[in-house]
Coordinates of N, CA and C in Angstrom, one line a residue:
M220 N 0.8 -1.2 0.0 CA 0.0 0.0 0.0 C 0.9 1.3 0.0
L221 N 1.9 1.2 0.8 CA 2.8 2.4 0.9 C 3.5 2.6 -0.5
K222 N 3.9 1.6 -1.1 CA 4.5 1.7 -2.4 C 3.6 2.4 -3.4
K223 N 2.3 2.0 -3.4 CA 1.3 2.5 -4.3 C 1.1 4.0 -4.1
V224 N 1.0 4.4 -2.8 CA 0.8 5.8 -2.4 C 2.0 6.6 -2.8
L225 N 3.2 6.1 -2.6 CA 4.4 6.9 -2.9 C 4.6 7.0 -4.4
A226 N 4.2 5.9 -5.1 CA 4.3 5.9 -6.6 C 3.4 7.0 -7.2
L227 N 2.1 7.0 -6.6 CA 1.2 8.0 -7.1 C 1.6 9.4 -6.8
A228 N 2.2 9.6 -5.6 CA 2.7 10.9 -5.3 C 3.8 11.4 -6.3
T229 N 4.7 10.4 -6.6 CA 5.8 10.7 -7.6 C 5.2 11.1 -8.9
L230 N 4.2 10.4 -9.4 CA 3.6 10.7 -10.7 C 3.0 12.0 -10.7
L231 N 2.3 12.4 -9.6 CA 1.7 13.7 -9.5 C 2.6 14.8 -9.6
L232 N 3.9 14.6 -9.2 CA 4.9 15.7 -9.2 C 5.2 16.1 -10.7
A233 N 5.1 15.2 -11.6 CA 5.5 15.5 -13.0 C 4.7 16.7 -13.6
P234 N 3.3 16.6 -13.6 CA 2.6 17.8 -14.1 C 2.8 19.1 -13.3
L235 N 2.9 18.9 -12.0 CA 3.2 20.1 -11.2 C 4.5 20.8 -11.6
A236 N 5.5 20.0 -11.9 CA 6.8 20.6 -12.2 C 6.6 21.3 -13.5
A237 N 5.7 20.9 -14.4 CA 5.6 21.6 -15.7 C 4.9 22.9 -15.5
T238 N 4.1 23.0 -14.5 CA 3.3 24.3 -14.3 C 3.8 25.2 -13.3
A239 N 4.7 24.7 -12.4 CA 5.2 25.6 -11.3 C 6.7 25.6 -11.4
S240 N 7.2 26.8 -11.8 CA 8.6 26.9 -12.0 C 9.4 26.8 -10.8
Q241 N 8.8 27.0 -9.6 CA 9.6 26.9 -8.3 C 9.8 25.4 -7.9
L242 N 9.2 24.5 -8.6 CA 9.4 23.0 -8.3 C 10.5 22.5 -9.2
P243 N 11.3 21.5 -8.7 CA 12.3 20.9 -9.5 C 11.6 20.1 -10.6
D244 N 12.3 19.9 -11.7 CA 11.7 19.2 -12.9 C 12.2 17.7 -12.9
Y245 N 12.5 17.2 -11.7 CA 12.9 15.8 -11.6 C 12.2 15.1 -10.4
P246 N 12.1 13.8 -10.4 CA 11.5 13.2 -9.2 C 12.2 13.5 -7.9
F247 N 11.5 13.9 -6.9 CA 12.2 14.3 -5.7 C 11.4 14.0 -4.5
I248 N 12.0 14.0 -3.3 CA 11.3 13.8 -2.0 C 11.5 15.1 -1.2
H249 N 10.4 15.7 -0.7 CA 10.5 16.8 0.2 C 10.2 16.3 1.6
I250 N 11.1 16.5 2.5 CA 11.1 15.9 3.9 C 11.5 17.0 4.9
T251 N 11.0 16.8 6.1 CA 11.4 17.6 7.3 C 12.2 16.7 8.3
G252 N 13.3 17.2 8.7 CA 14.1 16.6 9.8 C 14.1 17.4 11.0
T253 N 14.1 16.8 12.2 CA 14.1 17.5 13.4 C 15.2 16.9 14.4
A254 N 15.5 17.8 15.3 CA 16.5 17.3 16.4 C 16.2 18.2 17.6
Q255 N 16.3 17.6 18.8 CA 16.0 18.4 20.0 C 16.8 17.8 21.2
Q256 N 17.1 18.5 22.2 CA 17.7 18.1 23.4 C 17.5 19.1 24.5
Y257 N 17.7 18.6 25.7 CA 17.7 19.4 26.9 C 19.1 19.7 27.3
V258 N 19.4 21.0 27.6 CA 20.7 21.5 27.9 C 20.8 22.0 29.3
Q259 N 21.9 21.7 30.0 CA 22.1 22.3 31.3 C 22.4 23.8 31.2
P260 N 21.6 24.7 31.8 CA 21.9 26.1 31.6 C 23.1 26.5 32.5
D261 N 23.7 27.7 32.1 CA 24.8 28.2 32.8 C 24.6 29.7 33.1
M262 N 23.4 30.2 32.8 CA 23.0 31.6 33.1 C 21.5 31.6 33.2
G263 N 21.0 32.7 33.9 CA 19.6 32.8 34.1 C 19.2 34.2 34.4
S264 N 17.9 34.5 34.5 CA 17.4 35.8 34.8 C 16.2 35.7 35.7
I265 N 16.0 36.7 36.5 CA 14.8 36.8 37.4 C 14.1 38.1 37.1
D266 N 12.8 38.1 37.0 CA 12.0 39.3 36.9 C 10.9 39.2 37.9
F267 N 10.7 40.4 38.6 CA 9.6 40.5 39.6 C 9.2 41.9 39.8
E268 N 8.1 42.1 40.5 CA 7.6 43.4 40.7 C 7.8 43.7 42.2
V269 N 8.0 45.0 42.5 CA 8.1 45.5 43.8 C 6.8 46.4 44.0
I270 N 6.0 46.1 44.9 CA 4.7 46.8 45.0 C 4.4 47.2 46.5
A271 N 4.0 48.4 46.6 CA 3.6 49.0 47.9 C 2.4 49.9 47.8
A272 N 1.5 49.8 48.7 CA 0.3 50.6 48.6 C 0.1 51.4 49.9
D273 N -0.4 52.7 49.8 CA -0.7 53.5 51.0 C -1.6 54.7 50.5
A274 N -2.3 55.3 51.4 CA -3.1 56.4 51.1 C -2.2 57.6 50.7
D275 N -1.0 57.6 51.2 CA 0.0 58.6 50.9 C 1.0 58.1 49.8
P276 N 1.0 58.5 48.6 CA 1.8 58.0 47.6 C 3.3 58.1 47.9
A277 N 3.7 59.1 48.7 CA 5.1 59.3 49.1 C 5.5 58.1 50.0
V278 N 4.6 57.7 50.9 CA 4.9 56.6 51.8 C 5.1 55.3 51.0
A279 N 4.2 55.0 50.0 CA 4.3 53.9 49.2 C 5.6 53.9 48.4
L280 N 5.9 55.0 47.8 CA 7.2 55.1 47.0 C 8.4 54.9 47.9
K281 N 8.4 55.3 49.1 CA 9.5 55.1 50.0 C 9.7 53.6 50.3
V282 N 8.6 52.9 50.5 CA 8.7 51.5 50.7 C 9.3 50.8 49.5
V283 N 8.8 51.1 48.3 CA 9.4 50.5 47.1 C 10.9 50.8 47.0
Q284 N 11.3 52.0 47.2 CA 12.7 52.4 47.1 C 13.5 51.6 48.2
Q285 N 13.0 51.4 49.3 CA 13.7 50.6 50.4 C 13.9 49.2 49.9
R286 N 12.8 48.6 49.3 CA 12.9 47.2 48.9 C 14.0 47.1 47.8
V287 N 13.9 48.0 46.8 CA 14.9 48.0 45.8 C 16.3 48.1 46.3
A288 N 16.5 48.9 47.3 CA 17.8 49.1 47.9 C 18.3 47.7 48.6
E289 N 17.3 47.0 49.2 CA 17.6 45.7 49.8 C 18.0 44.7 48.7
V290 N 17.3 44.8 47.6 CA 17.7 43.9 46.5 C 19.1 44.2 46.0
R291 N 19.4 45.4 45.8 CA 20.7 45.8 45.4 C 21.8 45.3 46.4
A292 N 21.5 45.4 47.7 CA 22.4 45.0 48.7 C 22.6 43.4 48.6
L293 N 21.6 42.7 48.3 CA 21.7 41.3 48.1 C 22.5 40.9 46.9
V294 N 22.3 41.6 45.8 CA 23.1 41.4 44.6 C 24.6 41.7 44.9
Q295 N 24.9 42.8 45.6 CA 26.3 43.1 45.8 C 26.9 42.1 46.8
A296 N 26.1 41.6 47.7 CA 26.6 40.6 48.7 C 27.0 39.3 48.0
Q297 N 26.4 39.0 46.9 CA 26.7 37.8 46.1 C 27.8 38.0 45.0
G298 N 28.3 39.2 45.0 CA 29.4 39.5 44.1 C 29.0 39.8 42.7
L299 N 27.7 40.0 42.4 CA 27.3 40.3 41.1 C 27.5 41.8 40.7
E300 N 27.7 42.0 39.4 CA 28.0 43.4 39.0 C 26.7 44.2 39.1
E301 N 26.9 45.5 39.4 CA 25.8 46.4 39.5 C 24.9 46.4 38.3
E302 N 25.6 46.2 37.1 CA 24.8 46.3 35.8 C 23.9 45.1 35.6
S303 N 24.0 44.1 36.5 CA 23.2 42.9 36.3 C 21.8 43.2 36.8
L304 N 21.5 44.3 37.5 CA 20.2 44.6 38.0 C 19.7 45.8 37.3
E305 N 18.4 45.8 36.9 CA 17.8 46.9 36.2 C 16.4 47.1 36.8
V306 N 16.1 48.4 37.1 CA 14.8 48.8 37.6 C 14.1 49.6 36.5
R307 N 12.9 49.2 36.2 CA 12.2 49.9 35.1 C 10.7 50.0 35.4
N308 N 10.0 50.7 34.5 CA 8.6 50.8 34.5 C 8.0 51.2 35.9
V309 N 8.6 52.2 36.5 CA 8.1 52.7 37.8 C 6.8 53.5 37.6
R310 N 5.7 53.1 38.3 CA 4.4 53.8 38.1 C 3.6 53.7 39.3
Q311 N 2.5 54.5 39.3 CA 1.6 54.5 40.4 C 0.2 54.4 39.9
E312 N -0.7 53.7 40.6 CA -2.1 53.5 40.2 C -3.0 53.8 41.4
L313 N -4.1 54.3 41.2 CA -5.1 54.5 42.2 C -5.9 53.2 42.4
R314 N -5.9 52.7 43.6 CA -6.6 51.4 43.9 C -7.7 51.6 44.9
K315 N -8.9 51.2 44.5 CA -10.1 51.4 45.4 C -9.9 50.5 46.7
N316 N -10.5 51.0 47.8 CA -10.5 50.2 49.0 C -11.4 49.0 48.8
Q317 N -10.9 47.8 49.0 CA -11.6 46.6 48.7 C -12.9 46.4 49.5
R318 N -12.8 46.9 50.8 CA -14.0 46.8 51.6 C -15.0 47.9 51.4
G319 N -14.6 48.9 50.6 CA -15.6 50.0 50.3 C -15.9 50.9 51.4
D320 N -15.2 50.9 52.5 CA -15.6 51.7 53.7 C -14.4 52.7 54.0
G321 N -13.5 52.9 53.1 CA -12.4 53.8 53.3 C -12.0 54.5 52.1
P322 N -11.0 55.4 52.2 CA -10.5 56.1 51.1 C -9.7 55.1 50.2
A323 N -9.6 55.5 48.9 CA -8.7 54.8 48.0 C -7.3 54.9 48.4
V324 N -6.5 54.0 47.9 CA -5.0 54.0 48.2 C -4.3 54.1 46.9
V325 N -3.1 54.6 47.0 CA -2.2 54.6 45.8 C -1.2 53.5 45.8
E326 N -1.2 52.7 44.7 CA -0.2 51.6 44.6 C 0.9 52.0 43.8
V327 N 2.1 51.9 44.3 CA 3.4 52.2 43.6 C 4.1 50.9 43.3
K328 N 4.5 50.7 42.1 CA 5.2 49.5 41.7 C 6.2 49.8 40.7
C329 N 7.1 48.8 40.6 CA 8.2 48.8 39.5 C 8.5 47.4 39.2
V330 N 9.2 47.2 38.1 CA 9.7 45.9 37.6 C 11.2 45.9 37.8
V331 N 11.7 44.8 38.4 CA 13.1 44.6 38.5 C 13.6 43.4 37.7
H332 N 14.6 43.6 36.9 CA 15.2 42.5 36.1 C 16.6 42.2 36.6
L333 N 16.9 40.9 36.8 CA 18.2 40.6 37.4 C 18.8 39.5 36.5
D334 N 20.0 39.7 36.0 CA 20.7 38.7 35.2 C 21.7 38.0 36.1
V335 N 21.7 36.7 36.0 CA 22.6 35.9 36.8 C 23.5 35.1 35.9
H336 N 24.8 35.4 35.8 CA 25.7 34.7 34.9 C 26.5 33.6 35.7
D337 N 26.2 33.4 36.9 CA 26.9 32.4 37.7 C 25.8 31.7 38.5
L338 N 25.3 30.5 38.0 CA 24.2 29.9 38.6 C 24.5 29.2 40.0
A339 N 25.8 29.2 40.3 CA 26.2 28.8 41.7 C 25.6 29.7 42.7
K340 N 25.3 30.9 42.3 CA 24.8 31.9 43.3 C 23.2 32.0 43.2
W341 N 22.6 31.2 42.4 CA 21.2 31.3 42.1 C 20.4 31.0 43.4
A342 N 20.7 29.9 44.1 CA 19.9 29.6 45.3 C 20.0 30.7 46.3
A343 N 21.1 31.2 46.6 CA 21.3 32.3 47.6 C 20.5 33.5 47.2
L344 N 20.5 33.9 45.9 CA 19.7 35.0 45.4 C 18.2 34.8 45.6
A345 N 17.8 33.6 45.1 CA 16.4 33.3 45.1 C 15.9 33.2 46.5
N346 N 16.6 32.6 47.4 CA 16.1 32.5 48.8 C 16.1 33.9 49.5
G347 N 17.1 34.7 49.1 CA 17.1 36.1 49.7 C 15.9 36.9 49.2
L348 N 15.6 36.7 48.0 CA 14.4 37.5 47.4 C 13.1 37.0 48.1
L349 N 13.0 35.7 48.3 CA 11.8 35.1 48.9 C 11.6 35.6 50.3
G350 N 12.7 36.0 51.0 CA 12.6 36.5 52.3 C 12.2 37.9 52.4
M351 N 12.0 38.6 51.3 CA 11.7 40.0 51.3 C 10.2 40.2 51.1
E352 N 9.7 41.3 51.7 CA 8.3 41.7 51.6 C 8.1 42.6 50.3
N353 N 6.9 42.7 49.9 CA 6.5 43.6 48.8 C 7.0 43.1 47.4
L354 N 7.5 41.9 47.3 CA 7.9 41.4 46.0 C 6.9 40.4 45.5
D355 N 6.6 40.5 44.2 CA 5.5 39.6 43.7 C 5.8 39.4 42.2
S356 N 5.0 38.5 41.6 CA 5.0 38.2 40.1 C 6.4 37.8 39.6
F357 N 6.9 36.8 40.3 CA 8.3 36.3 39.9 C 8.2 35.5 38.6
A358 N 9.2 35.7 37.8 CA 9.3 34.9 36.6 C 10.8 34.6 36.3
T359 N 11.2 33.4 35.9 CA 12.6 33.1 35.7 C 12.8 32.5 34.3
A360 N 14.0 32.7 33.8 CA 14.3 32.1 32.5 C 15.8 31.7 32.5
F361 N 16.1 30.7 31.7 CA 17.5 30.2 31.7 C 18.0 30.0 30.3
D362 N 19.3 30.1 30.1 CA 19.9 29.9 28.8 C 21.3 29.4 29.0
T363 N 22.0 29.1 27.8 CA 23.3 28.6 27.8 C 24.2 29.5 27.0
S364 N 25.4 29.7 27.4 CA 26.4 30.4 26.6 C 26.9 29.6 25.4
E365 N 26.6 28.3 25.4 CA 27.0 27.5 24.3 C 25.9 27.3 23.2
R366 N 25.0 28.3 23.2 CA 23.8 28.1 22.3 C 24.2 27.9 20.8
E367 N 25.1 28.7 20.3 CA 25.5 28.6 18.9 C 26.1 27.3 18.6
K368 N 27.0 26.8 19.5 CA 27.6 25.5 19.3 C 26.5 24.4 19.3
I369 N 25.6 24.4 20.2 CA 24.6 23.4 20.4 C 23.7 23.5 19.2
E370 N 23.3 24.7 18.7 CA 22.4 24.8 17.5 C 23.1 24.2 16.3
A371 N 24.4 24.4 16.2 CA 25.1 23.8 15.0 C 25.0 22.3 15.1
G372 N 25.2 21.7 16.3 CA 25.0 20.2 16.4 C 23.6 19.8 16.1
L373 N 22.6 20.5 16.5 CA 21.2 20.2 16.3 C 20.9 20.2 14.8
A374 N 21.5 21.2 14.1 CA 21.3 21.3 12.6 C 21.8 20.1 11.9
A375 N 23.0 19.6 12.3 CA 23.6 18.4 11.7 C 22.7 17.2 12.0
D376 N 22.2 17.1 13.2 CA 21.3 16.0 13.6 C 20.0 16.0 12.8
A377 N 19.5 17.2 12.6 CA 18.2 17.4 11.9 C 18.4 17.0 10.4
V378 N 19.5 17.3 9.8 CA 19.8 17.0 8.5 C 19.9 15.4 8.3
R379 N 20.6 14.8 9.3 CA 20.7 13.3 9.3 C 19.3 12.7 9.4
D380 N 18.5 13.3 10.3 CA 17.1 12.8 10.4 C 16.3 12.9 9.1
A381 N 16.5 14.0 8.4 CA 15.8 14.2 7.2 C 16.3 13.2 6.1
S382 N 17.6 13.0 6.1 CA 18.2 12.0 5.2 C 17.7 10.6 5.5
R383 N 17.6 10.2 6.7 CA 17.1 8.9 7.1 C 15.7 8.7 6.7
K384 N 14.8 9.7 6.9 CA 13.4 9.6 6.5 C 13.3 9.5 5.0
A385 N 14.0 10.4 4.3 CA 14.0 10.4 2.9 C 14.4 9.0 2.3
G386 N 15.5 8.4 2.9 CA 15.9 7.1 2.4 C 14.9 6.1 2.6
T387 N 14.1 6.1 3.7 CA 13.0 5.2 3.9 C 12.0 5.3 2.8
L388 N 11.6 6.5 2.5 CA 10.6 6.8 1.5 C 11.1 6.3 0.1
A389 N 12.3 6.6 -0.2 CA 12.9 6.2 -1.5 C 12.9 4.7 -1.6
A390 N 13.3 4.0 -0.5 CA 13.3 2.5 -0.6 C 11.9 2.0 -0.8
G391 N 10.8 2.7 -0.3 CA 9.5 2.3 -0.5 C 9.0 2.4 -1.9
L392 N 9.7 3.2 -2.7 CA 9.5 3.4 -4.1 C 10.4 2.5 -4.9
G393 N 11.2 1.8 -4.3 CA 12.2 1.0 -5.0 C 13.3 1.8 -5.7
R394 N 13.5 3.0 -5.2 CA 14.5 3.9 -5.7 C 15.6 4.1 -4.7
K395 N 16.7 4.7 -5.2 CA 17.7 5.1 -4.3 C 17.7 6.6 -4.1
L396 N 18.2 7.0 -2.9 CA 18.2 8.5 -2.6 C 19.3 9.2 -3.3
G397 N 19.1 10.2 -4.0 CA 20.1 11.0 -4.6 C 20.6 12.1 -3.7
P398 N 21.3 13.1 -4.3 CA 21.8 14.2 -3.5 C 20.8 15.2 -3.0
V399 N 21.0 15.9 -1.9 CA 20.1 16.9 -1.5 C 20.3 18.1 -2.4
T400 N 19.2 18.7 -2.8 CA 19.2 19.8 -3.8 C 18.6 21.1 -3.2
G401 N 18.1 21.0 -2.0 CA 17.5 22.2 -1.3 C 17.4 21.9 0.2
L402 N 17.8 22.9 0.9 CA 17.9 22.8 2.4 C 17.6 24.1 3.0
S403 N 16.8 24.1 4.1 CA 16.4 25.3 4.8 C 16.1 25.0 6.2
T404 N 16.4 25.9 7.1 CA 16.1 25.8 8.5 C 14.6 26.2 8.7
G405 N 14.0 26.8 7.7 CA 12.6 27.1 7.8 C 11.9 26.3 6.7
A406 N 10.6 26.5 6.5 CA 9.9 25.9 5.4 C 10.4 26.4 4.1
L407 N 10.7 25.5 3.1 CA 11.1 25.9 1.8 C 10.1 26.8 1.2
R408 N 10.5 28.0 0.8 CA 9.5 29.0 0.4 C 8.7 28.6 -0.8
N409 N 7.4 28.7 -0.7 CA 6.4 28.5 -1.7 C 6.2 27.0 -2.2
L410 N 7.0 26.1 -1.6 CA 6.9 24.7 -2.0 C 5.6 24.1 -1.7
G411 N 5.1 24.3 -0.5 CA 3.8 23.7 -0.1 C 2.7 24.3 -1.0
N412 N 2.7 25.6 -1.3 CA 1.6 26.2 -2.1 C 1.7 25.7 -3.5
A413 N 2.9 25.5 -4.0 CA 3.1 25.1 -5.4 C 2.6 23.7 -5.6
M414 N 2.6 22.9 -4.5 CA 2.2 21.5 -4.6 C 0.7 21.4 -4.2
G415 N 0.0 22.5 -3.9 CA -1.4 22.5 -3.6 C -1.7 22.1 -2.2
L416 N -0.7 22.2 -1.3 CA -0.9 21.8 0.1 C -1.1 23.0 1.0
V417 N -1.9 22.8 2.0 CA -2.1 23.8 3.0 C -1.7 23.2 4.3
A418 N -1.7 24.0 5.4 CA -1.1 23.5 6.7 C -1.9 22.3 7.1
A419 N -3.2 22.2 6.9 CA -3.9 21.0 7.4 C -3.6 19.8 6.7
D420 N -2.9 19.9 5.5 CA -2.6 18.7 4.8 C -1.4 18.0 5.3
F421 N -0.5 18.7 6.0 CA 0.7 18.1 6.5 C 0.5 17.3 7.7
G422 N 1.0 16.1 7.8 CA 0.9 15.3 9.0 C 1.9 15.7 10.0
F423 N 3.0 16.3 9.6 CA 4.0 16.7 10.6 C 3.7 18.1 11.1
R424 N 3.9 18.3 12.3 CA 3.8 19.7 12.9 C 5.1 20.1 13.6
R425 N 5.6 21.2 13.3 CA 6.8 21.7 14.0 C 6.4 22.1 15.4
K426 N 7.2 21.7 16.3 CA 6.9 22.0 17.7 C 7.8 23.1 18.2
E427 N 7.2 24.1 18.7 CA 8.0 25.2 19.2 C 8.7 24.7 20.5
A428 N 10.0 25.2 20.7 CA 10.7 24.8 21.9 C 9.9 25.3 23.1
P429 N 9.8 24.5 24.1 CA 9.0 24.9 25.3 C 9.7 26.1 25.9
Q430 N 8.9 26.9 26.5 CA 9.4 28.1 27.2 C 10.3 27.6 28.4
T431 N 11.4 28.3 28.6 CA 12.2 28.0 29.8 C 11.9 28.9 30.9
Q432 N 10.7 29.4 31.0 CA 10.3 30.3 32.1 C 9.5 29.6 33.1
G433 N 9.7 30.0 34.3 CA 8.8 29.5 35.4 C 8.2 30.8 36.1
S434 N 7.1 30.7 36.6 CA 6.5 31.8 37.3 C 6.0 31.4 38.7
G435 N 5.9 32.4 39.6 CA 5.5 32.1 40.9 C 6.6 31.9 41.9
R436 N 6.3 32.1 43.2 CA 7.3 32.0 44.2 C 7.9 30.6 44.3
D437 N 7.0 29.6 44.1 CA 7.4 28.2 44.3 C 8.5 27.8 43.3
N438 N 8.5 28.4 42.1 CA 9.4 28.0 41.0 C 10.7 28.8 41.1
L439 N 10.8 29.8 41.9 CA 11.9 30.7 41.9 C 13.2 30.0 42.2
V440 N 13.3 29.1 43.1 CA 14.5 28.4 43.4 C 15.0 27.4 42.4
N441 N 14.1 26.9 41.6 CA 14.4 25.8 40.7 C 15.2 26.3 39.5
V442 N 16.2 25.6 39.1 CA 17.0 25.8 37.9 C 16.5 24.8 36.9
V443 N 16.0 25.3 35.8 CA 15.3 24.5 34.8 C 16.2 24.2 33.6
M444 N 16.2 23.0 33.1 CA 16.9 22.6 31.9 C 16.4 23.4 30.7
V445 N 17.2 23.7 29.7 CA 16.8 24.5 28.6 C 16.5 23.6 27.4
P446 N 15.2 23.5 27.0 CA 14.9 22.7 25.8 C 15.3 23.4 24.5
M447 N 16.0 22.7 23.6 CA 16.4 23.3 22.4 C 16.0 22.4 21.2
A448 N 15.5 23.0 20.2 CA 15.0 22.2 19.0 C 15.2 22.9 17.7
L449 N 15.4 22.1 16.7 CA 15.7 22.7 15.4 C 15.1 21.8 14.3
S450 N 14.5 22.4 13.3 CA 13.9 21.7 12.1 C 14.5 22.1 10.8
V451 N 14.7 21.2 9.9 CA 15.1 21.6 8.5 C 14.2 21.0 7.5
D452 N 14.0 21.7 6.4 CA 13.3 21.2 5.3 C 14.3 20.9 4.2
A453 N 14.1 19.8 3.5 CA 15.1 19.3 2.6 C 14.4 18.7 1.3
I454 N 15.0 18.9 0.2 CA 14.6 18.3 -1.1 C 15.7 17.3 -1.5
F455 N 15.4 16.1 -1.7 CA 16.4 15.1 -2.2 C 16.0 14.6 -3.6
R456 N 17.0 14.5 -4.5 CA 16.7 13.9 -5.8 C 16.6 12.4 -5.7
L457 N 15.7 11.8 -6.5 CA 15.6 10.4 -6.5 C 16.4 9.9 -7.7
K458 N 17.2 8.8 -7.4 CA 18.0 8.2 -8.5 C 17.1 7.2 -9.3

């Protein structure tokens, strides 16, 4: 059954090649190869909000400034550079009294971003932040300084995966796999449209790399592995 389906697909390519200049004019196989792995991170970042509320905005602002100063002291105590901490988006908002029986209060907040290039200090920083008041909306992200090297390895693995799949399809047709004549880390431009295919026609779905972010106080101390993935589209000539 597989041979019949593949043979039919090969025959269908001939008239398409005559009418679509972007298609090769020889029998070919279009295939996608993928590769993925989880990588141990060596750097990370923490984002959180500093929030204080009071009927007097000056009092709320003073609390926020005090907490930011405490965060800076924690960063300095761990030997991190001052540039690793950034305070941004300082703002104030009027917040109604939740019980409805008193005056509205002013909420002052800011966002703090902290880069950590030495994960040996991560636990001490995270636990120090968890011990502070007025901090909320924690989010963490991790990465690796070897990203380019790892992505190069993933690209090679994805090409091998595409070649293996194409070889299996060629064998199903009783043919041998020829040289690769087109290769892209994204979908080959206009190929699917030229073949009359839309997204729903493809059985394969590219999977986006999972986010390496965690949110909430419970996730702050955890160092998360970095998922990395890469896909390639390839065209192989059939012998």
